[in-house]
XYZ file of C-alpha atoms in Angstrom:
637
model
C 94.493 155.757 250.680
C 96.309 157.278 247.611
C 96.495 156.120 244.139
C 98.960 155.528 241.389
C 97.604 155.284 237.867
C 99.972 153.762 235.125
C 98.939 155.405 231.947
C 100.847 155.046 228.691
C 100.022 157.266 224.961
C 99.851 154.414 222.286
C 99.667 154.801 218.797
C 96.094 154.739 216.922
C 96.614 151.481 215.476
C 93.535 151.541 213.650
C 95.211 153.578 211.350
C 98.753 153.370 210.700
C 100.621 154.757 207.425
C 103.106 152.329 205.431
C 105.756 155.071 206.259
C 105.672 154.289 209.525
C 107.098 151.190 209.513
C 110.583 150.613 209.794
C 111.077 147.122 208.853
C 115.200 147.196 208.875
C 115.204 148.319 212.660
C 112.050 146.298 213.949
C 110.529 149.535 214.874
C 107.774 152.368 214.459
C 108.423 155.795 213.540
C 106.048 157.602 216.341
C 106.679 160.762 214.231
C 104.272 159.445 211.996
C 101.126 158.527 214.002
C 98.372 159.931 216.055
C 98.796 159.124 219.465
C 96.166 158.038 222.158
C 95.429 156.901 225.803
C 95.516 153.285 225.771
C 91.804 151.869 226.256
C 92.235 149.331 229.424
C 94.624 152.871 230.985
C 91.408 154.482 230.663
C 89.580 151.818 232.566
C 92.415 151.775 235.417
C 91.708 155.871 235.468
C 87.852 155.313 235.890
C 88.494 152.439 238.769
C 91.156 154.787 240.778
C 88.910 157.510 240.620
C 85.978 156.262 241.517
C 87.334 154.754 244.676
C 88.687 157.673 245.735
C 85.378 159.307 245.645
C 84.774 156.622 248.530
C 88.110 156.849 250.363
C 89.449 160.056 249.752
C 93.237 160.386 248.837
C 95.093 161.656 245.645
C 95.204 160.287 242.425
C 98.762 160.201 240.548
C 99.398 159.600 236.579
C 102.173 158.345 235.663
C 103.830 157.737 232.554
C 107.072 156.916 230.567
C 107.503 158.396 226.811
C 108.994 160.978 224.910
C 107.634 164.611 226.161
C 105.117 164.931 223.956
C 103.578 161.864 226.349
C 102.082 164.777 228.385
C 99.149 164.776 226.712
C 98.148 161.221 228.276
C 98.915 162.776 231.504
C 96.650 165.836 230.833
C 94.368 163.557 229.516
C 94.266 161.846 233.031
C 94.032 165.454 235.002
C 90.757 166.356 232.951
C 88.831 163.405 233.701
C 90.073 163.198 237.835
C 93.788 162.945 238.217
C 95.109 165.256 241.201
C 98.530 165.319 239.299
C 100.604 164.353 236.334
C 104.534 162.959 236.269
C 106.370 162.283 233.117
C 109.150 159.741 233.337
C 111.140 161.160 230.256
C 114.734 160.753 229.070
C 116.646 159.211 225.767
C 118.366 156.652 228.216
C 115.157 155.263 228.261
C 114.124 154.699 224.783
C 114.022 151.267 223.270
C 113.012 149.385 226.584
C 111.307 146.272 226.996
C 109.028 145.162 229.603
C 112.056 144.661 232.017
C 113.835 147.771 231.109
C 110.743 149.749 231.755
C 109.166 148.237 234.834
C 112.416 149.162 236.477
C 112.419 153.204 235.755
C 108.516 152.647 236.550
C 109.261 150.930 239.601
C 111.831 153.766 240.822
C 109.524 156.687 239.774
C 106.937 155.059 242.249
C 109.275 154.721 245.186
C 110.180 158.973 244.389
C 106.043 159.550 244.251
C 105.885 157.281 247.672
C 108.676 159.637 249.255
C 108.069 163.209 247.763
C 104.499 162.752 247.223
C 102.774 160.721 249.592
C 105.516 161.887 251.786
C 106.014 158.253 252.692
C 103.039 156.648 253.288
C 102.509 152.695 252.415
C 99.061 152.996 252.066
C 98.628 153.142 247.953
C 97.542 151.146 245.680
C 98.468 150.752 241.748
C 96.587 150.816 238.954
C 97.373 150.053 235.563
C 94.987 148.830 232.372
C 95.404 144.932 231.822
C 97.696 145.785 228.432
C 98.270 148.261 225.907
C 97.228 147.824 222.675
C 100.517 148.481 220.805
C 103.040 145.829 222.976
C 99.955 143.576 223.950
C 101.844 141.905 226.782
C 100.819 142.369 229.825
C 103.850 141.814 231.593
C 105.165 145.595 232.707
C 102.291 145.430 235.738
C 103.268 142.214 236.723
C 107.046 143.209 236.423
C 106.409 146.421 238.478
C 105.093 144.616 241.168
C 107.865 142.086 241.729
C 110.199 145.079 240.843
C 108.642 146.804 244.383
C 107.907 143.523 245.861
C 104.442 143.398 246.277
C 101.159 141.792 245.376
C 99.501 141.976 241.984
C 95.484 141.166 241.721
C 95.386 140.770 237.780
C 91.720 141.212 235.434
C 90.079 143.563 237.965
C 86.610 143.771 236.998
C 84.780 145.417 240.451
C 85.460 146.517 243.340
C 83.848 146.763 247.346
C 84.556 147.887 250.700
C 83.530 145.035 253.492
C 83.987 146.496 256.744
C 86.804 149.072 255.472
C 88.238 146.184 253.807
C 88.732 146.423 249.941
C 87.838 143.553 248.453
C 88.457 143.287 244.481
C 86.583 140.733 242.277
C 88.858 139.526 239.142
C 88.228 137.200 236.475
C 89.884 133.606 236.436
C 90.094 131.024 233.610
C 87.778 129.031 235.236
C 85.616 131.970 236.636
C 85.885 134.811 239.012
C 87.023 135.036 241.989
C 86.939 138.085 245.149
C 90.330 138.431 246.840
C 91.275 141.233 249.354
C 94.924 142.678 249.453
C 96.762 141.658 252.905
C 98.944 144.836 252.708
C 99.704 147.740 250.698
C 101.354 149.196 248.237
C 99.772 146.285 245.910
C 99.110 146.177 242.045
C 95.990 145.945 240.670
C 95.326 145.540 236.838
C 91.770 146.612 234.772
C 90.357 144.990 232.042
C 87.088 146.554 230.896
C 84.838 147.827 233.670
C 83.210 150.938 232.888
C 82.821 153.752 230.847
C 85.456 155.774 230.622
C 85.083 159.051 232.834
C 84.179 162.571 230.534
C 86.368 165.815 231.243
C 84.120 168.714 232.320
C 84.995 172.188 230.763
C 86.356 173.819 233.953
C 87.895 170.802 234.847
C 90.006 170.736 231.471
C 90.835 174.145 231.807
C 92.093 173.546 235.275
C 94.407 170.764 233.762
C 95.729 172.460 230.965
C 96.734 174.990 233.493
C 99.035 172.603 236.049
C 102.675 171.826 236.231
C 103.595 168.230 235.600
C 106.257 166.401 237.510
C 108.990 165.950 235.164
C 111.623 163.169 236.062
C 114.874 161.920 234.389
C 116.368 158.519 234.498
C 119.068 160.160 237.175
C 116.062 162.164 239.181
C 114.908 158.723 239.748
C 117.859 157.277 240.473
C 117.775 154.740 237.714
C 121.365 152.198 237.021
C 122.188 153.102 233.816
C 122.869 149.229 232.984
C 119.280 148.603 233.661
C 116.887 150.869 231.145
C 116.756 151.237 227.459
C 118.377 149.052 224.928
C 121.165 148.168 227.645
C 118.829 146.827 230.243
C 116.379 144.873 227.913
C 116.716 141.446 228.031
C 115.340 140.756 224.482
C 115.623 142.398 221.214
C 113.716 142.567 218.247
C 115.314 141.600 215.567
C 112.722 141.665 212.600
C 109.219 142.761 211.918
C 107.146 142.116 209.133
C 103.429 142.238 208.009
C 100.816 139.370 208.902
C 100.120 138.861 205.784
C 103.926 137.344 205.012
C 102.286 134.156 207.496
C 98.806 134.487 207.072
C 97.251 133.660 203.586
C 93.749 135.037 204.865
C 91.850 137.371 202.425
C 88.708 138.800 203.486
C 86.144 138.040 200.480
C 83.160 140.666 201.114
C 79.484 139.426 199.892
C 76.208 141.030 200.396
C 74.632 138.162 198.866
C 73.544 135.756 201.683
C 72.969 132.473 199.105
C 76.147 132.999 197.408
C 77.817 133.591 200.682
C 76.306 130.340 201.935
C 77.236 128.601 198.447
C 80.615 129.398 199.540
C 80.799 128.771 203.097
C 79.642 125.186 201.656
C 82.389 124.970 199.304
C 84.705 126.295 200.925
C 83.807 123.772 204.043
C 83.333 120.994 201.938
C 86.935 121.399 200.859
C 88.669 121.613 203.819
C 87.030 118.478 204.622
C 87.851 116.502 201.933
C 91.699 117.794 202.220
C 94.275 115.461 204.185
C 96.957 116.931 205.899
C 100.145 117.389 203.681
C 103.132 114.939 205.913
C 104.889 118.149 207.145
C 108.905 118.162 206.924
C 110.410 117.705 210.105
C 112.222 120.570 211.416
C 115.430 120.139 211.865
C 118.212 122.488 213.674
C 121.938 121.619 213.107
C 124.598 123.266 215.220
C 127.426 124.113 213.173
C 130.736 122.713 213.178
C 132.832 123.846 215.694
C 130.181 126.136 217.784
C 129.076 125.909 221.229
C 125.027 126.373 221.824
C 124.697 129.823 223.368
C 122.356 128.405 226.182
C 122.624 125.130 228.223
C 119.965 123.104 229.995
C 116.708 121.342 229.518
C 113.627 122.775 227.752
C 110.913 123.072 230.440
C 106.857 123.556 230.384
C 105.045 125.153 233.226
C 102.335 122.316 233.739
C 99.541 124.979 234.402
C 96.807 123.088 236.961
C 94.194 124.825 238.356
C 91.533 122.350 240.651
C 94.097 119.695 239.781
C 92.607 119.740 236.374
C 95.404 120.198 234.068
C 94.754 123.044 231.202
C 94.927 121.204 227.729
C 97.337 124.053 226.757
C 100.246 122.799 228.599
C 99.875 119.534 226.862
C 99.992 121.231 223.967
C 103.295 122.947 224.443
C 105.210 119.807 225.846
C 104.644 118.747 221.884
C 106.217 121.848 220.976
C 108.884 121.043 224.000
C 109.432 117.547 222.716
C 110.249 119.223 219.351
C 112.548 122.159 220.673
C 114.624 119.747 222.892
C 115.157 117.162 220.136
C 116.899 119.309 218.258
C 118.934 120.769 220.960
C 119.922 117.203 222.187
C 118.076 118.117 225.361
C 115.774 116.640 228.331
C 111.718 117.925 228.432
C 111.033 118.921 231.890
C 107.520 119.878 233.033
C 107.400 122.143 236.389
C 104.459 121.623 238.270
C 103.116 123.566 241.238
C 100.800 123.143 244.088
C 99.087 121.068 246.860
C 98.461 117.345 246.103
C 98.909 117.523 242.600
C 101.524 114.550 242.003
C 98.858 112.254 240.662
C 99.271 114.529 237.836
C 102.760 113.804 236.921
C 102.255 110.495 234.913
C 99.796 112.424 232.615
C 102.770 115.256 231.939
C 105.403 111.708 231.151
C 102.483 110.352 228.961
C 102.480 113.646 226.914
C 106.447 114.023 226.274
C 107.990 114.867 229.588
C 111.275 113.637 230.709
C 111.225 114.874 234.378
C 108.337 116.286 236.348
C 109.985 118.857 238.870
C 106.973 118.889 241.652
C 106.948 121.873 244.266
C 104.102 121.015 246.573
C 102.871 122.899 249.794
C 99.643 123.913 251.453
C 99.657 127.290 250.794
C 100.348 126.608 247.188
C 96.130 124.843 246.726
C 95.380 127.781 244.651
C 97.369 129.541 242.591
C 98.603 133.014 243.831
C 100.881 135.061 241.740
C 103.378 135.827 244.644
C 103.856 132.437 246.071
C 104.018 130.371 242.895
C 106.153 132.929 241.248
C 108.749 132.383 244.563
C 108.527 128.760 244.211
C 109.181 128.373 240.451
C 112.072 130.959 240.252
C 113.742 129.318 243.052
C 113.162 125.917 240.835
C 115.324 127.587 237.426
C 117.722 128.736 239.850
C 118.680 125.280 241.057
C 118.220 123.517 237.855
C 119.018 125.817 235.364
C 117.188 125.111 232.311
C 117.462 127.275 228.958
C 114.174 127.503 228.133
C 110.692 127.874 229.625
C 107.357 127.893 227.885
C 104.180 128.876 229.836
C 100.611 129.460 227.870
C 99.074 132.592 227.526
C 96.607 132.070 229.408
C 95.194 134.243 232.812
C 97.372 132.802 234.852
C 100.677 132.633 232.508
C 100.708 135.930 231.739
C 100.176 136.690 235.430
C 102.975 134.161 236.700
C 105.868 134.052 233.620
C 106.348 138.069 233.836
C 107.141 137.871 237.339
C 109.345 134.247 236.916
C 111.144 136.197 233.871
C 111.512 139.128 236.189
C 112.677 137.230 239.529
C 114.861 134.884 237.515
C 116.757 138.388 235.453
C 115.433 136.523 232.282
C 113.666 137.798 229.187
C 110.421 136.508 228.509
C 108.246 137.648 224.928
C 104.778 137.234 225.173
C 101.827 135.362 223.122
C 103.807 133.689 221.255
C 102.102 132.077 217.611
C 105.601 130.425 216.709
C 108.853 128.900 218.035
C 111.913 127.851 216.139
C 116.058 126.880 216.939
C 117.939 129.200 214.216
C 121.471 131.000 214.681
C 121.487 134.572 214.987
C 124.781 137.070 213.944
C 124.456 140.740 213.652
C 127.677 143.065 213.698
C 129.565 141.374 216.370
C 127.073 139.795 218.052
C 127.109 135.707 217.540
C 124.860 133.515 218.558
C 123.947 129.603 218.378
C 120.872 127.256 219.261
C 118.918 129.599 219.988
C 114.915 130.541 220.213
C 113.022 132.309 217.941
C 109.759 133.435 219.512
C 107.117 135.094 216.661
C 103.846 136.998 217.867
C 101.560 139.245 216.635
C 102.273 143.008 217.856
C 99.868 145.995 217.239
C 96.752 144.557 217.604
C 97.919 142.146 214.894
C 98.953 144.800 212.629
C 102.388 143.028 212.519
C 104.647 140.487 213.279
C 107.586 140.651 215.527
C 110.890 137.899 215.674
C 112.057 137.849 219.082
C 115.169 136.958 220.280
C 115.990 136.553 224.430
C 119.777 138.511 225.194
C 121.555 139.082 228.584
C 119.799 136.390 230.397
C 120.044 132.817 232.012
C 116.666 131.351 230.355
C 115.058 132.324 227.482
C 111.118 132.520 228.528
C 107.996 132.783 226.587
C 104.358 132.480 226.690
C 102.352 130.898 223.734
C 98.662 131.305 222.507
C 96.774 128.219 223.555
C 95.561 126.563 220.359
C 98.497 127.490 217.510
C 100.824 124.468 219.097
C 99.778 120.527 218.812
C 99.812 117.857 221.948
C 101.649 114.229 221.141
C 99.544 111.285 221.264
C 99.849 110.018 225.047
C 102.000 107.265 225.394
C 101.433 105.752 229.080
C 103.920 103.167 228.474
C 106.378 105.731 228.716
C 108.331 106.585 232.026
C 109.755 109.518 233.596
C 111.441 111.177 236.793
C 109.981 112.985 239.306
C 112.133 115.512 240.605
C 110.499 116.802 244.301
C 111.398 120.378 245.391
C 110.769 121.261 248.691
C 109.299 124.990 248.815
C 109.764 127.588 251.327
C 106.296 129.533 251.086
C 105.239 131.462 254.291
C 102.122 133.590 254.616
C 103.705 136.726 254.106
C 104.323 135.550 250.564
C 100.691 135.316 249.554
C 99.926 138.770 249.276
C 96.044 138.247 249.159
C 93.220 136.703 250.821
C 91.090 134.921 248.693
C 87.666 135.738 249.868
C 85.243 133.569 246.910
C 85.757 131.355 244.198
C 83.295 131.353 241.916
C 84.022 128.062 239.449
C 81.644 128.360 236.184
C 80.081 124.721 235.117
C 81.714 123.027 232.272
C 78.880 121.802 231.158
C 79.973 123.201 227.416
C 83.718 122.306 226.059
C 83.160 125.039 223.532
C 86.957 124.597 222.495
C 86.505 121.240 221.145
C 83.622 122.102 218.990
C 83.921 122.381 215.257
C 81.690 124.874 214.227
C 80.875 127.828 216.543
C 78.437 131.035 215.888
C 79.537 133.462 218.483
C 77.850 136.656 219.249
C 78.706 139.755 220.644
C 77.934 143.356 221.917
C 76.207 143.818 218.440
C 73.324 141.507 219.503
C 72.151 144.068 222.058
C 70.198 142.820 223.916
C 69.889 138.899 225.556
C 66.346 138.708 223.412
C 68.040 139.834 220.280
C 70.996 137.098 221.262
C 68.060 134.376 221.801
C 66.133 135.194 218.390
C 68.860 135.475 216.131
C 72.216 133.328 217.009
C 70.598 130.149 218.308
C 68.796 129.982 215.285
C 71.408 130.669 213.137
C 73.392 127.728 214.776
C 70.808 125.740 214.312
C 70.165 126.472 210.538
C 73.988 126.216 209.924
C 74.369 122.807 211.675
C 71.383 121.260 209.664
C 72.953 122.840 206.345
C 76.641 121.607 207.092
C 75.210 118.236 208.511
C 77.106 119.169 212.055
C 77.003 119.667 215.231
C 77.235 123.548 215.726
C 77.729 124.946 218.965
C 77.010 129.007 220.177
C 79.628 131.120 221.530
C 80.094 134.802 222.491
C 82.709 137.521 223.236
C 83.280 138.612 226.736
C 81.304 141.812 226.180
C 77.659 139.263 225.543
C 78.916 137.475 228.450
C 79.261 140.346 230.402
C 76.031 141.275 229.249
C 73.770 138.488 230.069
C 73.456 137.355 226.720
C 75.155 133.893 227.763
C 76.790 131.733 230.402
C 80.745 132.322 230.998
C 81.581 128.544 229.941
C 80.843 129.972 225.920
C 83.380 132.084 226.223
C 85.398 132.710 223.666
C 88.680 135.044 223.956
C 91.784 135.172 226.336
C 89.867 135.295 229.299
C 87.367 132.558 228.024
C 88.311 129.935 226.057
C 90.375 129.205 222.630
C 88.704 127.372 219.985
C 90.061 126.553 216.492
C 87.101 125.342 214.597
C 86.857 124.113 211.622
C 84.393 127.096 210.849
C 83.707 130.040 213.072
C 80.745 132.695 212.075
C 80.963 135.796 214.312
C 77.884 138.168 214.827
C 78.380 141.445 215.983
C 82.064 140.838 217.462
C 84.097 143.762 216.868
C 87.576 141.739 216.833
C 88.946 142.791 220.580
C 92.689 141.722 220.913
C 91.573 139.450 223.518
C 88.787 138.142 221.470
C 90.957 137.576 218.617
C 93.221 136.041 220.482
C 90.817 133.142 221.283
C 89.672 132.628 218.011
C 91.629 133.505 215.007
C 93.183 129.974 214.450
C 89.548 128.587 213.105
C 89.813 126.763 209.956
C 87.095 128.702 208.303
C 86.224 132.584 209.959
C 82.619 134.207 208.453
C 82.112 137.190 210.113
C 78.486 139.237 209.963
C 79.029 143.558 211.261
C 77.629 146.476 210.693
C 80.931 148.246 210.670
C 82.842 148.188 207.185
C 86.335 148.916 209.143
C 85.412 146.476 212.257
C 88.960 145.015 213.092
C 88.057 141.645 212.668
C 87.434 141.608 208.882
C 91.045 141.524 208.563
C 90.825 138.299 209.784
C 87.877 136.506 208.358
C 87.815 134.467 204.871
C 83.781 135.821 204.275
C 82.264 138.980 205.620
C 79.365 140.790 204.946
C 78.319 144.056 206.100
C 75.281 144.617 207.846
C 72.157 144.766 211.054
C 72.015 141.372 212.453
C 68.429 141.972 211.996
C 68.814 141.981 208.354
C 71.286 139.944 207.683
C 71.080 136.248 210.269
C 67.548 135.951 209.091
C 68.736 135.989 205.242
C 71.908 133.735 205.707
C 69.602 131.372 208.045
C 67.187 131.244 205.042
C 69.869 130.826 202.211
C 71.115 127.922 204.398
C 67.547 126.667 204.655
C 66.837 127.035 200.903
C 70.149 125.219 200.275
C 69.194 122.102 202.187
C 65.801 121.467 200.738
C 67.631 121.632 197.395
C 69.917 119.378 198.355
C 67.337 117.121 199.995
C 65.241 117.401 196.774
């Protein structure tokens, strides 16, 4: 077995220079910033390596980037790497995911051929996302690029009889699957500690030729890299804080912080919601909308439970199509499922386009993917909206992909505007807005040189309509053609965690994370700390943590809070120890109220939070508990 190891140099975006910004283009100036491995790369470098040290084989880095983007691949060669190849040419600057998992996908069939002197038998790693595009659709898009399977949130892995069996994290869990064939793609979220270079070893590195390749070495269509083959564009950056009014106020004292946390709560209570203008899009006079079709929402189902998410962007849907004079179609996929289709009518849709089939009962990238493209290409809509969730950003990359559509990822806002620049004219369409860089900035997105524009959307920033039952629909049936040798895997276990705890509808939430230690030190300070908090806010509070504690021990997998857990939006959210992960962040930073409690002055997610104070859980919790304490009995008094 040999190994292919995606590895891309990011910038350090814990420290990025106002210079660096270009704000007219939409871009960064790399010139300006330190450059690093990507974090979850590191993790895919660890897993590859590792299993070869079971199964023997070579381990490849590859990469894409300017030349100076050997260093990630020397990098890679220190810590276990058997060799290094740099994808590197100006035709293939500006990309996005599309435009790069092509060139990606070419370089791997050269390494197959020249390298593994063509042998099947390799598998592909890459880290879940990078921290500077935060998509996570170029593995996905490799992998339909090469036709092949793609096991998504690796977390382990085993050998069963030779057979390789992977264990990956689901919304609702975990589940082992075991590839039926190879090549196949396999994506690493965090799993270890990332592997140390020996001295001898980096010398050795430092020392070796890297395979350099070209866009023509690879044999790469023009048409279909850089800015020619991307099928979105960029058109305007800008900082967080031009949407966010969030300032972090820091206090060491815990009873004025809890004086204000009491205010501050009190008043959000008290406020009603200001009536919101309706948006309203008007095609000018005389212009033709520059798509056609309805607006469609993947109706994500897992268990035939439907995820609350969807629901939440047929509101959006609803809003979208009105303006475009346009049917709200909901595309829903799987085995026995149909029961499901009056909910999606209740909750805005106009048609319900059902694919069901046996080997669709649980959702497999491959299959689904085949049966949902095969859906836009008989029906055509003009846009699709899937959440952000496991599973979307597993599925929409490789719909987008199949489909030659753009798709933008984690989405925060969507909006119908016109859109001119030089000679370029367009009308009715999508706006997509997400964070980029860690959060660092936001990014307008437009879709170009595509049939659909596509996008996912963080669960919890859109709102569900009131179900009306009353309300009736059509139910469109599509008859899919899924065989076995489109599933890819063999699911092995399911492992479905109890949802005993709906921590997304609670609204107040202390989470907890690495910072606590230990599952004692979780125990002695957070409960308590809910418990103070709830008595001193007269509420119900409820106790989360990140998916390091989880991971940990320090609590059950339904408190989950992040993109592989769950989202919450409370109306107050205290973090202990959390460090403010992308993909914790991503799960909470729509909270009303955000308090966070860290050691760490330049912890990420104090540029989040409305309170923070700096210190040891071990000094701090007890003191807030108290002030919260001392406040009640004054109150009570």
């Amino acid at each position: 077995m040999n190994y292919i190891v995606l590895v891309k140099q990011v910038p350090d975006i814990k420290n990025i220079p106002n210079e660096a910004w270009d704000w007219e283009r939409g871009t960064l100036k790399r010139a300006f910033l330190d450059n690093v491995c990507n974090e979850l790369d590191k993790q895919a470098l660890a897993f590859a390596i590792r299993m070869k040290e079971q199964r023997g084989g070579k381990v490849i880095a590859l990469t894409m980037g300017p030349p100076f983007a050997d260093e990630v691949l020397v990098y890679a060669m220190c810590v276990g790497a058997d060799a290094g190849v740099l994808l590197t040419d100006r035709k293939l600057g500006g990309a996005d995911t599309a435009a790069t998992a092509y060139p990606l996908g070419q370089a791997i069939r050269k390494i197959k051929e020249e390298i593994f002197n063509g042998d099947q038998n390799y598998i592909i790693f890459s880290g879940m996302q990078s921290v500077d595009g935060d998509t996570a659709q170029v593995p996905a898009q490799v992998a339909e690029e090469l036709g092949i399977a793609h096991i998504a949130y690796a977390t382990s892995f085993s050998f069963a009889d030779k057979e390789l069996r992977i264990t990956r994290i689901t919304r609702r869990g975990s589940q082992t699957v075991a590839p039926l064939s190879y090549p196949c793609m396999v994506t690493v979220t965090d799993w270890t500690h990332p592997l140390n270079a020996s001295f001898i070893r980096t010398r050795w590195a430092q020392s070796q030729k890297l395979y350099t390749w070209s866009a023509a070495d690879v044999k790469a269509e023009e048409a279909r890299v850089g800015l020619a083959g991307s099928r979105t564009t960029v058109f305007r950056i800008f900082p967080p804080r031009d949407v966010s009014k969030r300032k972090c106020i820091m206090e060491s004292d815990a009873s004025k912080l809890a004086q204000m946390i009491k205010e501050t709560y009190a008043s959000k209570l008290a406020a009603t919601e200001e009536a919101k203008e309706e948006v309203t899009y008007h095609l000018p006079e005389g212009k033709t909308p520059s798509y056609q079709g309805e607006v469609w929402v993947y109706a994500e189902q897992e268990g035939k439970e439907v995820n609350a998410a969807c629901l939440e962007l047929l509101g959006k849907a609803v809003e979208l199509a009105r303006q475009l004079k346009e049917k709200v179609g909901a595309v829903l996929v799987g085995d026995g499922v149909s029961g499901i289709a009056k909910d999606l009518i209740a909750y805005g849709a106009d048609k319900v386009y059902l694919a069901e089939h046996p080997r669709l009962r649980e959702f497999l990238p491959v299959p689904y993917a085949k049966a949902v493209s095969e859906m836009v290409g008989k029906y055509l809509p003009q846009i699709i909206l899937f959440s952000a969730t496991p599973l979307g950003r597993e599925l929409a990359p490789r719909v987008a992909y199949r489909s030659n559509s753009g798709l933008t990822a984690d989405c925060t806002s969507l909006d119908i505007m016109d859109f001119k620049r030089g000679s370029q004219e367009l009308f009715a369409i999508l706006r997509q807005t997400r964070p980029a860089l860690g959060g660092n900035i936001m990014a307008s997105i437009i879709t170009q040189h595509s049939r659909v524009q596509m996008a996912t959307v963080r669960p919890g920033v859109m709102r569900a309509l009131k179900p009306d039952y009353h309300r009736t629909g059509e139910i469109v049936e599509y008859s899919a053609n899924v065989t076995d040798a489109d599933l890819g895997v063999r699911i092995i276990s399911s492992e479905l965690r109890p949802l005993t705890s709906e921590i997304k509808d609670a609204a107040a939430i202390v989470c907890g994370g690495a910072g606590c230690k230990t599952r004692e030190g979780f125990e002695r300070y957070i409960r308590p700390l809910a418990e103070s908090m709830g008595e001193f806010l007269g509420t119900e509070v409820m106790v989360g943590g990140s998916r390091a504690a989880v991971e940990a021990g320090f609590i059950e997998r339904s408190h989950q809070i992040g993109q592989t857990g769950q989202t919450v939006k409370p109306r107050i959210y205290v973090g202990v120890g959390v460090s403010g992960a992308v993909q914790h962040l991503t799960g909470m930073q729509n909270s009303d109220i955000i308090v966070i409690i860290n050691k760490d002055p330049n912890a990420p997610i104090f540029r989040v939070c409305d309170f923070g104070i700096v210190g040891n859980m071990e000094d701090v919790v007890p003191r807030l508990a108290q002030a919260f304490s001392a406040e009640r009995v004054e109150v009570a008094a």
